[in-house]
PDB file of C-alpha atoms in Angstrom:
ATOM      1  CA  MET I   1       7.388  30.537  -3.415  1.00  0.00           C
ATOM      2  CA  ALA I   2       8.879  33.980  -2.983  1.00  0.00           C
ATOM      3  CA  PHE I   3       7.384  36.151  -0.279  1.00  0.00           C
ATOM      4  CA  CYS I   4       8.257  39.842  -0.456  1.00  0.00           C
ATOM      5  CA  ILE I   5       8.417  41.691   2.815  1.00  0.00           C
ATOM      6  CA  ALA I   6       8.730  45.477   3.013  1.00  0.00           C
ATOM      7  CA  MET I   7       9.922  46.627   6.450  1.00  0.00           C
ATOM      8  CA  ASN I   8       9.335  50.017   7.970  1.00  0.00           C
ATOM      9  CA  ALA I   9      12.454  52.073   8.018  1.00  0.00           C
ATOM     10  CA  LEU I  10      13.868  52.178  11.584  1.00  0.00           C
ATOM     11  CA  PRO I  11      14.754  22.995  17.083  1.00  0.00           C
ATOM     12  CA  VAL I  12      17.296  12.004  25.309  1.00  0.00           C
ATOM     13  CA  GLY I  13      19.638  10.248  27.548  1.00  0.00           C
ATOM     14  CA  LYS I  14      18.222   7.095  29.107  1.00  0.00           C
ATOM     15  CA  VAL I  15      19.047   5.918  32.630  1.00  0.00           C
ATOM     16  CA  SER I  16      17.595   2.712  34.053  1.00  0.00           C
ATOM     17  CA  ALA I  17      17.222   1.849  37.722  1.00  0.00           C
ATOM     18  CA  HIS I  18      15.611  -0.739  39.910  1.00  0.00           C
ATOM     19  CA  ILE I  19      12.377   0.157  41.542  1.00  0.00           C
ATOM     20  CA  VAL I  20      12.616   0.512  45.327  1.00  0.00           C
ATOM     21  CA  ALA I  21       9.584  -0.743  47.225  1.00  0.00           C
ATOM     22  CA  THR I  22       8.040   2.612  48.168  1.00  0.00           C
ATOM     23  CA  GLY I  23       4.349   2.163  47.680  1.00  0.00           C
ATOM     24  CA  THR I  24       1.391   0.055  46.663  1.00  0.00           C
ATOM     25  CA  GLY I  25       0.932   1.385  43.110  1.00  0.00           C
ATOM     26  CA  GLN I  26       1.020  -0.737  40.015  1.00  0.00           C
ATOM     27  CA  ILE I  27       1.020  -0.068  36.283  1.00  0.00           C
ATOM     28  CA  THR I  28       0.463  -2.880  33.785  1.00  0.00           C
ATOM     29  CA  GLY I  29      -0.280  -2.963  30.062  1.00  0.00           C
ATOM     30  CA  GLN I  30       0.431  -4.478  26.714  1.00  0.00           C
ATOM     31  CA  LEU I  31       2.805  -3.353  24.032  1.00  0.00           C
ATOM     32  CA  LEU I  32       0.852  -3.547  20.759  1.00  0.00           C
ATOM     33  CA  ASP I  33       1.808  -3.248  17.063  1.00  0.00           C
ATOM     34  CA  GLY I  34      -0.703  -0.991  15.389  1.00  0.00           C
ATOM     35  CA  SER I  35       0.603  -1.826  11.979  1.00  0.00           C
ATOM     36  CA  ARG I  36      -0.477  -5.464  12.353  1.00  0.00           C
ATOM     37  CA  LYS I  37      -3.883  -5.281  13.971  1.00  0.00           C
ATOM     38  CA  ASN I  38      -2.545  -4.622  17.470  1.00  0.00           C
ATOM     39  CA  VAL I  39      -0.658  -7.941  17.805  1.00  0.00           C
ATOM     40  CA  PRO I  40       1.272  -8.042  21.171  1.00  0.00           C
ATOM     41  CA  LEU I  41       4.973  -7.532  20.919  1.00  0.00           C
ATOM     42  CA  VAL I  42       7.171  -9.969  22.858  1.00  0.00           C
ATOM     43  CA  GLY I  43      10.673  -9.383  24.315  1.00  0.00           C
ATOM     44  CA  GLN I  44      10.632  -5.550  24.035  1.00  0.00           C
ATOM     45  CA  PHE I  45      11.825  -3.206  26.809  1.00  0.00           C
ATOM     46  CA  VAL I  46       9.370  -0.531  28.065  1.00  0.00           C
ATOM     47  CA  THR I  47      10.675   2.191  30.343  1.00  0.00           C
ATOM     48  CA  LEU I  48       8.750   3.805  33.208  1.00  0.00           C
ATOM     49  CA  GLN I  49       9.528   7.492  33.866  1.00  0.00           C
ATOM     50  CA  MET I  50       8.591   9.258  37.118  1.00  0.00           C
ATOM     51  CA  SER I  51       8.008  13.006  37.396  1.00  0.00           C
ATOM     52  CA  GLN I  52       8.062  14.902  40.677  1.00  0.00           C
ATOM     53  CA  ASP I  53       8.729  18.546  41.630  1.00  0.00           C
ATOM     54  CA  GLY I  54       9.308  19.657  38.057  1.00  0.00           C
ATOM     55  CA  SER I  55      11.911  17.001  37.254  1.00  0.00           C
ATOM     56  CA  ALA I  56      11.691  13.602  35.582  1.00  0.00           C
ATOM     57  CA  ARG I  57      13.813  10.501  35.717  1.00  0.00           C
ATOM     58  CA  ASP I  58      13.737   6.990  34.327  1.00  0.00           C
ATOM     59  CA  LEU I  59      12.608   4.652  37.134  1.00  0.00           C
ATOM     60  CA  ALA I  60      12.720   1.142  35.682  1.00  0.00           C
ATOM     61  CA  THR I  61      12.405  -1.022  32.614  1.00  0.00           C
ATOM     62  CA  SER I  62      10.174  -4.031  32.046  1.00  0.00           C
ATOM     63  CA  LYS I  63      10.613  -6.713  29.334  1.00  0.00           C
ATOM     64  CA  THR I  64       7.304  -7.756  27.712  1.00  0.00           C
ATOM     65  CA  ASN I  65       6.345 -11.374  28.255  1.00  0.00           C
ATOM     66  CA  VAL I  66       4.788 -13.879  25.801  1.00  0.00           C
ATOM     67  CA  HIS I  67       1.562 -11.871  25.962  1.00  0.00           C
ATOM     68  CA  GLY I  68       3.263  -8.566  25.265  1.00  0.00           C
ATOM     69  CA  THR I  69       2.627  -7.557  28.873  1.00  0.00           C
ATOM     70  CA  TYR I  70       4.818  -5.334  31.009  1.00  0.00           C
ATOM     71  CA  THR I  71       4.395  -4.695  34.715  1.00  0.00           C
ATOM     72  CA  PHE I  72       5.683  -2.130  37.190  1.00  0.00           C
ATOM     73  CA  THR I  73       4.940  -2.620  40.893  1.00  0.00           C
ATOM     74  CA  ASN I  74       5.674  -1.010  44.300  1.00  0.00           C
ATOM     75  CA  LEU I  75       5.074   2.492  42.963  1.00  0.00           C
ATOM     76  CA  ALA I  76       4.509   5.572  45.037  1.00  0.00           C
ATOM     77  CA  THR I  77       0.980   6.902  44.922  1.00  0.00           C
ATOM     78  CA  ASP I  78       1.620  10.462  46.140  1.00  0.00           C
ATOM     79  CA  LYS I  79      -0.495  13.177  44.456  1.00  0.00           C
ATOM     80  CA  ALA I  80       2.671  15.059  43.481  1.00  0.00           C
ATOM     81  CA  ILE I  81       4.062  12.096  41.491  1.00  0.00           C
ATOM     82  CA  SER I  82       3.133  11.216  37.911  1.00  0.00           C
ATOM     83  CA  TYR I  83       4.360   8.502  35.556  1.00  0.00           C
ATOM     84  CA  ALA I  84       4.687   7.881  31.845  1.00  0.00           C
ATOM     85  CA  LEU I  85       5.743   4.896  29.721  1.00  0.00           C
ATOM     86  CA  TYR I  86       8.012   5.063  26.699  1.00  0.00           C
ATOM     87  CA  ILE I  87       9.881   2.957  24.215  1.00  0.00           C
ATOM     88  CA  SER I  88      12.199   3.404  21.250  1.00  0.00           C
ATOM     89  CA  TYR I  89      10.939   1.029  18.576  1.00  0.00           C
ATOM     90  CA  GLN I  90      12.483   0.714  15.105  1.00  0.00           C
ATOM     91  CA  GLY I  91      13.963   4.193  15.386  1.00  0.00           C
ATOM     92  CA  ALA I  92      10.822   6.022  16.632  1.00  0.00           C
ATOM     93  CA  GLN I  93       9.966   7.230  20.098  1.00  0.00           C
ATOM     94  CA  TYR I  94       6.583   6.325  21.625  1.00  0.00           C
ATOM     95  CA  THR I  95       5.198   7.756  24.849  1.00  0.00           C
ATOM     96  CA  SER I  96       2.032   7.079  26.814  1.00  0.00           C
ATOM     97  CA  ASN I  97      -0.313   9.543  28.423  1.00  0.00           C
ATOM     98  CA  VAL I  98       0.584  10.806  31.915  1.00  0.00           C
ATOM     99  CA  ILE I  99      -0.523   8.391  34.725  1.00  0.00           C
ATOM    100  CA  THR I 100      -1.277   9.364  38.307  1.00  0.00           C
ATOM    101  CA  LEU I 101      -1.969   6.741  40.967  1.00  0.00           C
ATOM    102  CA  ALA I 102      -3.279   8.855  43.812  1.00  0.00           C
ATOM    103  CA  SER I 103      -6.958   7.996  43.337  1.00  0.00           C
ATOM    104  CA  LYS I 104      -6.534   4.639  41.633  1.00  0.00           C
ATOM    105  CA  PRO I 105      -3.308   2.827  42.712  1.00  0.00           C
ATOM    106  CA  ALA I 106      -3.573   0.007  40.143  1.00  0.00           C
ATOM    107  CA  GLN I 107      -3.946   1.051  36.526  1.00  0.00           C
ATOM    108  CA  GLN I 108      -3.600  -0.421  33.031  1.00  0.00           C
ATOM    109  CA  MET I 109      -1.991   1.585  30.267  1.00  0.00           C
ATOM    110  CA  ASN I 110      -1.359  -0.044  26.869  1.00  0.00           C
ATOM    111  CA  LEU I 111       1.258   1.365  24.533  1.00  0.00           C
ATOM    112  CA  THR I 112       0.873   1.156  20.725  1.00  0.00           C
ATOM    113  CA  VAL I 113       3.836   1.263  18.361  1.00  0.00           C
ATOM    114  CA  TYR I 114       4.011   0.994  14.569  1.00  0.00           C
ATOM    115  CA  ASP I 115       6.388  -0.669  12.054  1.00  0.00           C
ATOM    116  CA  ALA I 116       8.849   1.710  10.450  1.00  0.00           C
ATOM    117  CA  THR I 117       8.912   2.699   6.780  1.00  0.00           C
ATOM    118  CA  ALA I 118      11.412   4.738   4.760  1.00  0.00           C
ATOM    119  CA  SER I 119       8.787   5.847   2.287  1.00  0.00           C
ATOM    120  CA  THR I 120       7.081   9.277   2.432  1.00  0.00           C
ATOM    121  CA  SER I 121       4.332   8.284  -0.088  1.00  0.00           C
ATOM    122  CA  ASN I 122       1.612   8.431   2.605  1.00  0.00           C
ATOM    123  CA  ILE I 123       2.796  11.783   4.121  1.00  0.00           C
ATOM    124  CA  ALA I 124       1.311  15.230   3.503  1.00  0.00           C
ATOM    125  CA  ILE I 125       1.144  18.575   5.306  1.00  0.00           C
ATOM    126  CA  ILE I 126      -2.423  19.467   6.210  1.00  0.00           C
ATOM    127  CA  GLN I 127      -1.444  23.022   7.276  1.00  0.00           C
ATOM    128  CA  SER I 128       1.801  24.931   7.207  1.00  0.00           C
ATOM    129  CA  THR I 129       1.836  28.213   9.146  1.00  0.00           C
ATOM    130  CA  VAL I 130       4.643  30.776   8.933  1.00  0.00           C
ATOM    131  CA  LEU I 131       4.619  33.555  11.548  1.00  0.00           C
ATOM    132  CA  ILE I 132       6.939  36.487  10.929  1.00  0.00           C
ATOM    133  CA  GLN I 133       7.525  38.811  13.879  1.00  0.00           C
ATOM    134  CA  LYS I 134       8.221  42.536  13.949  1.00  0.00           C
ATOM    135  CA  PRO I 135      11.795  43.274  12.850  1.00  0.00           C
ATOM    136  CA  ASP I 136      14.463  44.167  15.342  1.00  0.00           C
ATOM    137  CA  ALA I 137      15.897  47.302  13.927  1.00  0.00           C
ATOM    138  CA  GLN I 138      18.933  47.282  16.238  1.00  0.00           C
ATOM    139  CA  LYS I 139      19.956  43.774  15.233  1.00  0.00           C
ATOM    140  CA  SER I 140      18.707  44.067  11.659  1.00  0.00           C
ATOM    141  CA  THR I 141      16.945  40.713  12.028  1.00  0.00           C
ATOM    142  CA  PHE I 142      13.393  39.388  12.151  1.00  0.00           C
ATOM    143  CA  SER I 143      12.234  36.205  13.864  1.00  0.00           C
ATOM    144  CA  VAL I 144      10.223  33.503  12.193  1.00  0.00           C
ATOM    145  CA  SER I 145       8.144  30.631  13.714  1.00  0.00           C
ATOM    146  CA  GLU I 146       6.943  27.757  11.572  1.00  0.00           C
ATOM    147  CA  LEU I 147       4.359  25.160  12.426  1.00  0.00           C
ATOM    148  CA  PHE I 148       3.766  22.073  10.330  1.00  0.00           C
ATOM    149  CA  ASP I 149       0.763  19.767  10.859  1.00  0.00           C
ATOM    150  CA  PHE I 150       1.602  16.460   9.103  1.00  0.00           C
ATOM    151  CA  LYS I 151      -0.832  13.703   8.235  1.00  0.00           C
ATOM    152  CA  ASN I 152       0.366  10.122   7.759  1.00  0.00           C
ATOM    153  CA  LEU I 153      -2.373   8.198   5.983  1.00  0.00           C
ATOM    154  CA  GLY I 154      -0.606   4.843   6.329  1.00  0.00           C
ATOM    155  CA  LEU I 155      -0.223   2.355   9.212  1.00  0.00           C
ATOM    156  CA  GLN I 156       3.514   2.641   9.375  1.00  0.00           C
ATOM    157  CA  THR I 157       5.661   5.345  10.987  1.00  0.00           C
ATOM    158  CA  PHE I 158       7.991   7.153   8.664  1.00  0.00           C
ATOM    159  CA  VAL I 159      11.550   6.998  10.116  1.00  0.00           C
ATOM    160  CA  GLY I 160      14.244   8.658   8.072  1.00  0.00           C
ATOM    161  CA  SER I 161      17.948   8.018   8.017  1.00  0.00           C
ATOM    162  CA  LEU I 162      20.609  10.689   8.424  1.00  0.00           C
ATOM    163  CA  ASP I 163      23.157   8.621   6.473  1.00  0.00           C
ATOM    164  CA  ALA I 164      24.487  10.974   3.825  1.00  0.00           C
ATOM    165  CA  SER I 165      27.143   8.636   2.426  1.00  0.00           C
ATOM    166  CA  GLN I 166      25.127   8.156  -0.736  1.00  0.00           C
ATOM    167  CA  GLY I 167      24.146  11.815  -1.127  1.00  0.00           C
ATOM    168  CA  LYS I 168      21.155  13.540   0.430  1.00  0.00           C
ATOM    169  CA  PRO I 169      19.898  11.508   3.430  1.00  0.00           C
ATOM    170  CA  ASN I 170      16.383   9.886   3.170  1.00  0.00           C
ATOM    171  CA  ALA I 171      14.973  11.811   6.107  1.00  0.00           C
ATOM    172  CA  LEU I 172      12.409  14.468   6.926  1.00  0.00           C
ATOM    173  CA  PHE I 173      13.640  17.766   5.493  1.00  0.00           C
ATOM    174  CA  PHE I 174      12.830  21.344   6.446  1.00  0.00           C
ATOM    175  CA  SER I 175      13.914  24.229   4.260  1.00  0.00           C
ATOM    176  CA  LEU I 176      15.263  27.488   5.641  1.00  0.00           C
ATOM    177  CA  PRO I 177      15.875  30.929   4.174  1.00  0.00           C
ATOM    178  CA  LYS I 178      19.461  31.889   3.288  1.00  0.00           C
ATOM    179  CA  ASP I 179      21.536  32.891   6.377  1.00  0.00           C
ATOM    180  CA  ALA I 180      18.889  31.675   8.861  1.00  0.00           C
ATOM    181  CA  ARG I 181      20.484  31.510  12.318  1.00  0.00           C
ATOM    182  CA  SER I 182      19.581  30.870  16.014  1.00  0.00           C
ATOM    183  CA  ILE I 183      17.531  27.846  14.878  1.00  0.00           C
ATOM    184  CA  SER I 184      15.486  26.296  17.702  1.00  0.00           C
ATOM    185  CA  LEU I 185      13.726  22.945  17.137  1.00  0.00           C
ATOM    186  CA  VAL I 186      10.633  23.024  19.382  1.00  0.00           C
ATOM    187  CA  GLN I 187       7.846  20.539  18.943  1.00  0.00           C
ATOM    188  CA  GLY I 188       8.226  17.058  17.450  1.00  0.00           C
ATOM    189  CA  PHE I 189      12.031  16.873  17.548  1.00  0.00           C
ATOM    190  CA  THR I 190      12.649  15.676  21.144  1.00  0.00           C
ATOM    191  CA  GLY I 191      14.804  12.553  21.243  1.00  0.00           C
ATOM    192  CA  TYR I 192      15.845  12.877  17.587  1.00  0.00           C
ATOM    193  CA  LYS I 193      18.825  14.323  15.703  1.00  0.00           C
ATOM    194  CA  ALA I 194      19.210  16.858  12.891  1.00  0.00           C
ATOM    195  CA  ILE I 195      21.998  17.675  10.462  1.00  0.00           C
ATOM    196  CA  GLN I 196      22.487  20.816   8.435  1.00  0.00           C
ATOM    197  CA  GLN I 197      21.924  20.491   4.687  1.00  0.00           C
ATOM    198  CA  ALA I 198      21.960  22.983   1.831  1.00  0.00           C
ATOM    199  CA  ASP I 199      18.996  25.329   2.194  1.00  0.00           C
ATOM    200  CA  GLY I 200      17.758  23.663   5.452  1.00  0.00           C
ATOM    201  CA  PHE I 201      18.202  20.641   7.670  1.00  0.00           C
ATOM    202  CA  ALA I 202      17.410  16.976   7.731  1.00  0.00           C
ATOM    203  CA  THR I 203      16.098  15.110  10.840  1.00  0.00           C
ATOM    204  CA  ASN I 204      15.414  11.501  11.703  1.00  0.00           C
ATOM    205  CA  ALA I 205      12.266  12.666  13.642  1.00  0.00           C
ATOM    206  CA  ALA I 206       9.363  10.256  13.095  1.00  0.00           C
ATOM    207  CA  VAL I 207       5.998  10.931  11.384  1.00  0.00           C
ATOM    208  CA  TYR I 208       3.464   8.647  13.071  1.00  0.00           C
ATOM    209  CA  PRO I 209       0.211   7.284  11.583  1.00  0.00           C
ATOM    210  CA  GLY I 210      -2.401  10.029  12.009  1.00  0.00           C
ATOM    211  CA  ASP I 211      -1.322  13.541  12.986  1.00  0.00           C
ATOM    212  CA  THR I 212       2.199  14.755  13.939  1.00  0.00           C
ATOM    213  CA  ALA I 213       3.087  18.406  14.586  1.00  0.00           C
ATOM    214  CA  PHE I 214       6.478  20.056  14.226  1.00  0.00           C
ATOM    215  CA  SER I 215       7.476  23.564  15.082  1.00  0.00           C
ATOM    216  CA  LEU I 216      10.673  25.534  14.935  1.00  0.00           C
ATOM    217  CA  THR I 217      11.938  29.153  15.227  1.00  0.00           C
ATOM    218  CA  PHE I 218      14.811  31.020  13.680  1.00  0.00           C
ATOM    219  CA  GLU I 219      16.194  34.508  12.990  1.00  0.00           C
ATOM    220  CA  VAL I 220      16.861  36.012   9.552  1.00  0.00           C
ATOM    221  CA  PRO I 221      19.178  39.009   8.985  1.00  0.00           C
ATOM    222  CA  TYR I 222      18.239  41.702   6.467  1.00  0.00           C
ATOM    223  CA  LEU I 223      20.295  44.424   4.748  1.00  0.00           C
ATOM    224  CA  SER I 224      17.554  46.689   3.341  1.00  0.00           C
ATOM    225  CA  SER I 225      13.916  47.578   3.827  1.00  0.00           C
ATOM    226  CA  VAL I 226      12.854  44.869   1.330  1.00  0.00           C
ATOM    227  CA  TYR I 227      13.405  41.117   1.836  1.00  0.00           C
ATOM    228  CA  ASN I 228      12.323  38.229  -0.407  1.00  0.00           C
ATOM    229  CA  PHE I 229      11.328  35.340   1.856  1.00  0.00           C
ATOM    230  CA  ALA I 230      11.526  32.030  -0.089  1.00  0.00           C
ATOM    231  CA  TYR I 231       9.400  29.154   1.101  1.00  0.00           C
ATOM    232  CA  LYS I 232       9.788  25.696  -0.409  1.00  0.00           C
ATOM    233  CA  ALA I 233       6.896  23.225  -0.198  1.00  0.00           C
ATOM    234  CA  LEU I 234       8.775  19.965   0.060  1.00  0.00           C
ATOM    235  CA  TYR I 235       5.695  17.754   0.723  1.00  0.00           C
ATOM    236  CA  PRO I 236       2.097  17.902  -0.644  1.00  0.00           C
ATOM    237  CA  THR I 237       0.512  20.767   1.263  1.00  0.00           C
ATOM    238  CA  VAL I 238      -3.219  21.424   1.726  1.00  0.00           C
ATOM    239  CA  ILE I 239      -3.135  24.866   3.371  1.00  0.00           C
ATOM    240  CA  LEU I 240      -0.293  27.365   3.545  1.00  0.00           C
ATOM    241  CA  SER I 241      -0.676  30.445   5.759  1.00  0.00           C
ATOM    242  CA  PHE I 242       1.667  33.404   6.262  1.00  0.00           C
ATOM    243  CA  MET I 243       1.008  35.632   9.249  1.00  0.00           C
ATOM    244  CA  VAL I 244       3.109  38.820   9.529  1.00  0.00           C
ATOM    245  CA  ASP I 245       3.304  41.549  12.148  1.00  0.00           C
ATOM    246  CA  PRO I 246       1.070  44.511  11.225  1.00  0.00           C
ATOM    247  CA  SER I 247       4.153  46.752  11.003  1.00  0.00           C
ATOM    248  CA  ILE I 248       5.308  44.758   7.971  1.00  0.00           C
ATOM    249  CA  HIS I 249       3.940  45.340   4.488  1.00  0.00           C
ATOM    250  CA  ALA I 250       3.838  41.928   2.775  1.00  0.00           C
ATOM    251  CA  SER I 251       2.807  40.658  -0.621  1.00  0.00           C
ATOM    252  CA  ALA I 252       2.836  37.264  -2.369  1.00  0.00           C
ATOM    253  CA  ALA I 253       1.453  36.447  -5.821  1.00  0.00           C
ATOM    254  CA  ALA I 254       0.414  32.936  -4.824  1.00  0.00           C
ATOM    255  CA  LEU I 255      -1.469  33.916  -1.599  1.00  0.00           C
ATOM    256  CA  ASN I 256      -4.679  35.805  -0.963  1.00  0.00           C
ATOM    257  CA  SER I 257      -4.742  38.429   1.791  1.00  0.00           C
ATOM    258  CA  GLN I 258      -7.123  37.607   4.634  1.00  0.00           C
ATOM    259  CA  GLY I 259      -6.696  41.003   6.392  1.00  0.00           C
ATOM    260  CA  ILE I 260      -5.785  41.494  10.008  1.00  0.00           C
ATOM    261  CA  VAL I 261      -6.517  38.584  12.409  1.00  0.00           C
TER     262      VAL I 261
END
């Protein structure tokens, strides 16, 4: 899709440690495989992370037993301390909700993971939003933010590979306009890698069953008052929205104007 813009002339290191007996808190739970009716997973390592005063660190790991259970004990219950569980399973990162022990020192928090798949057959974009900011006349660039709301209708997590030895890697791909620069991968890319490809980049970031959001920002240089912004829909897309700064005059044959919002 070509998007014509007329401008006014002017996107995780892991450290393990032993828990020191510092409190009476306890977190237990089961590691469950959501692809196989939540069967408990045995012999997997779950990591407990502690957050305090704006910084986080890995506190300890626990190996799941024959019931898929992990246990962390002797935890501090201060109000200023919070915890989270995470695991890397078949190439995807899974994280629990934040846990605090101040009001309830002993808590149970299960963690669900999914089997990996290399197929994108169950993946679609429910909404893709492109936000184009006011051009910077001094730098002759404009900034773009993109948000993608993916839906995975299957019960397996899509995990791509960045192996390009046989050609284009079988991984999640995001297209970029020509000469895009200052690319920042924001949401959905933490803990994963990305490699540059022609007209964009590939990433081994996972798309989980249900909803997964990705966002990124970048800058695009321009040489004249008119720029053709090319957007490539690489996955089935339900809704595509372009939002541009009011100072920009924009037109696109395939989109209907919704006015100022």
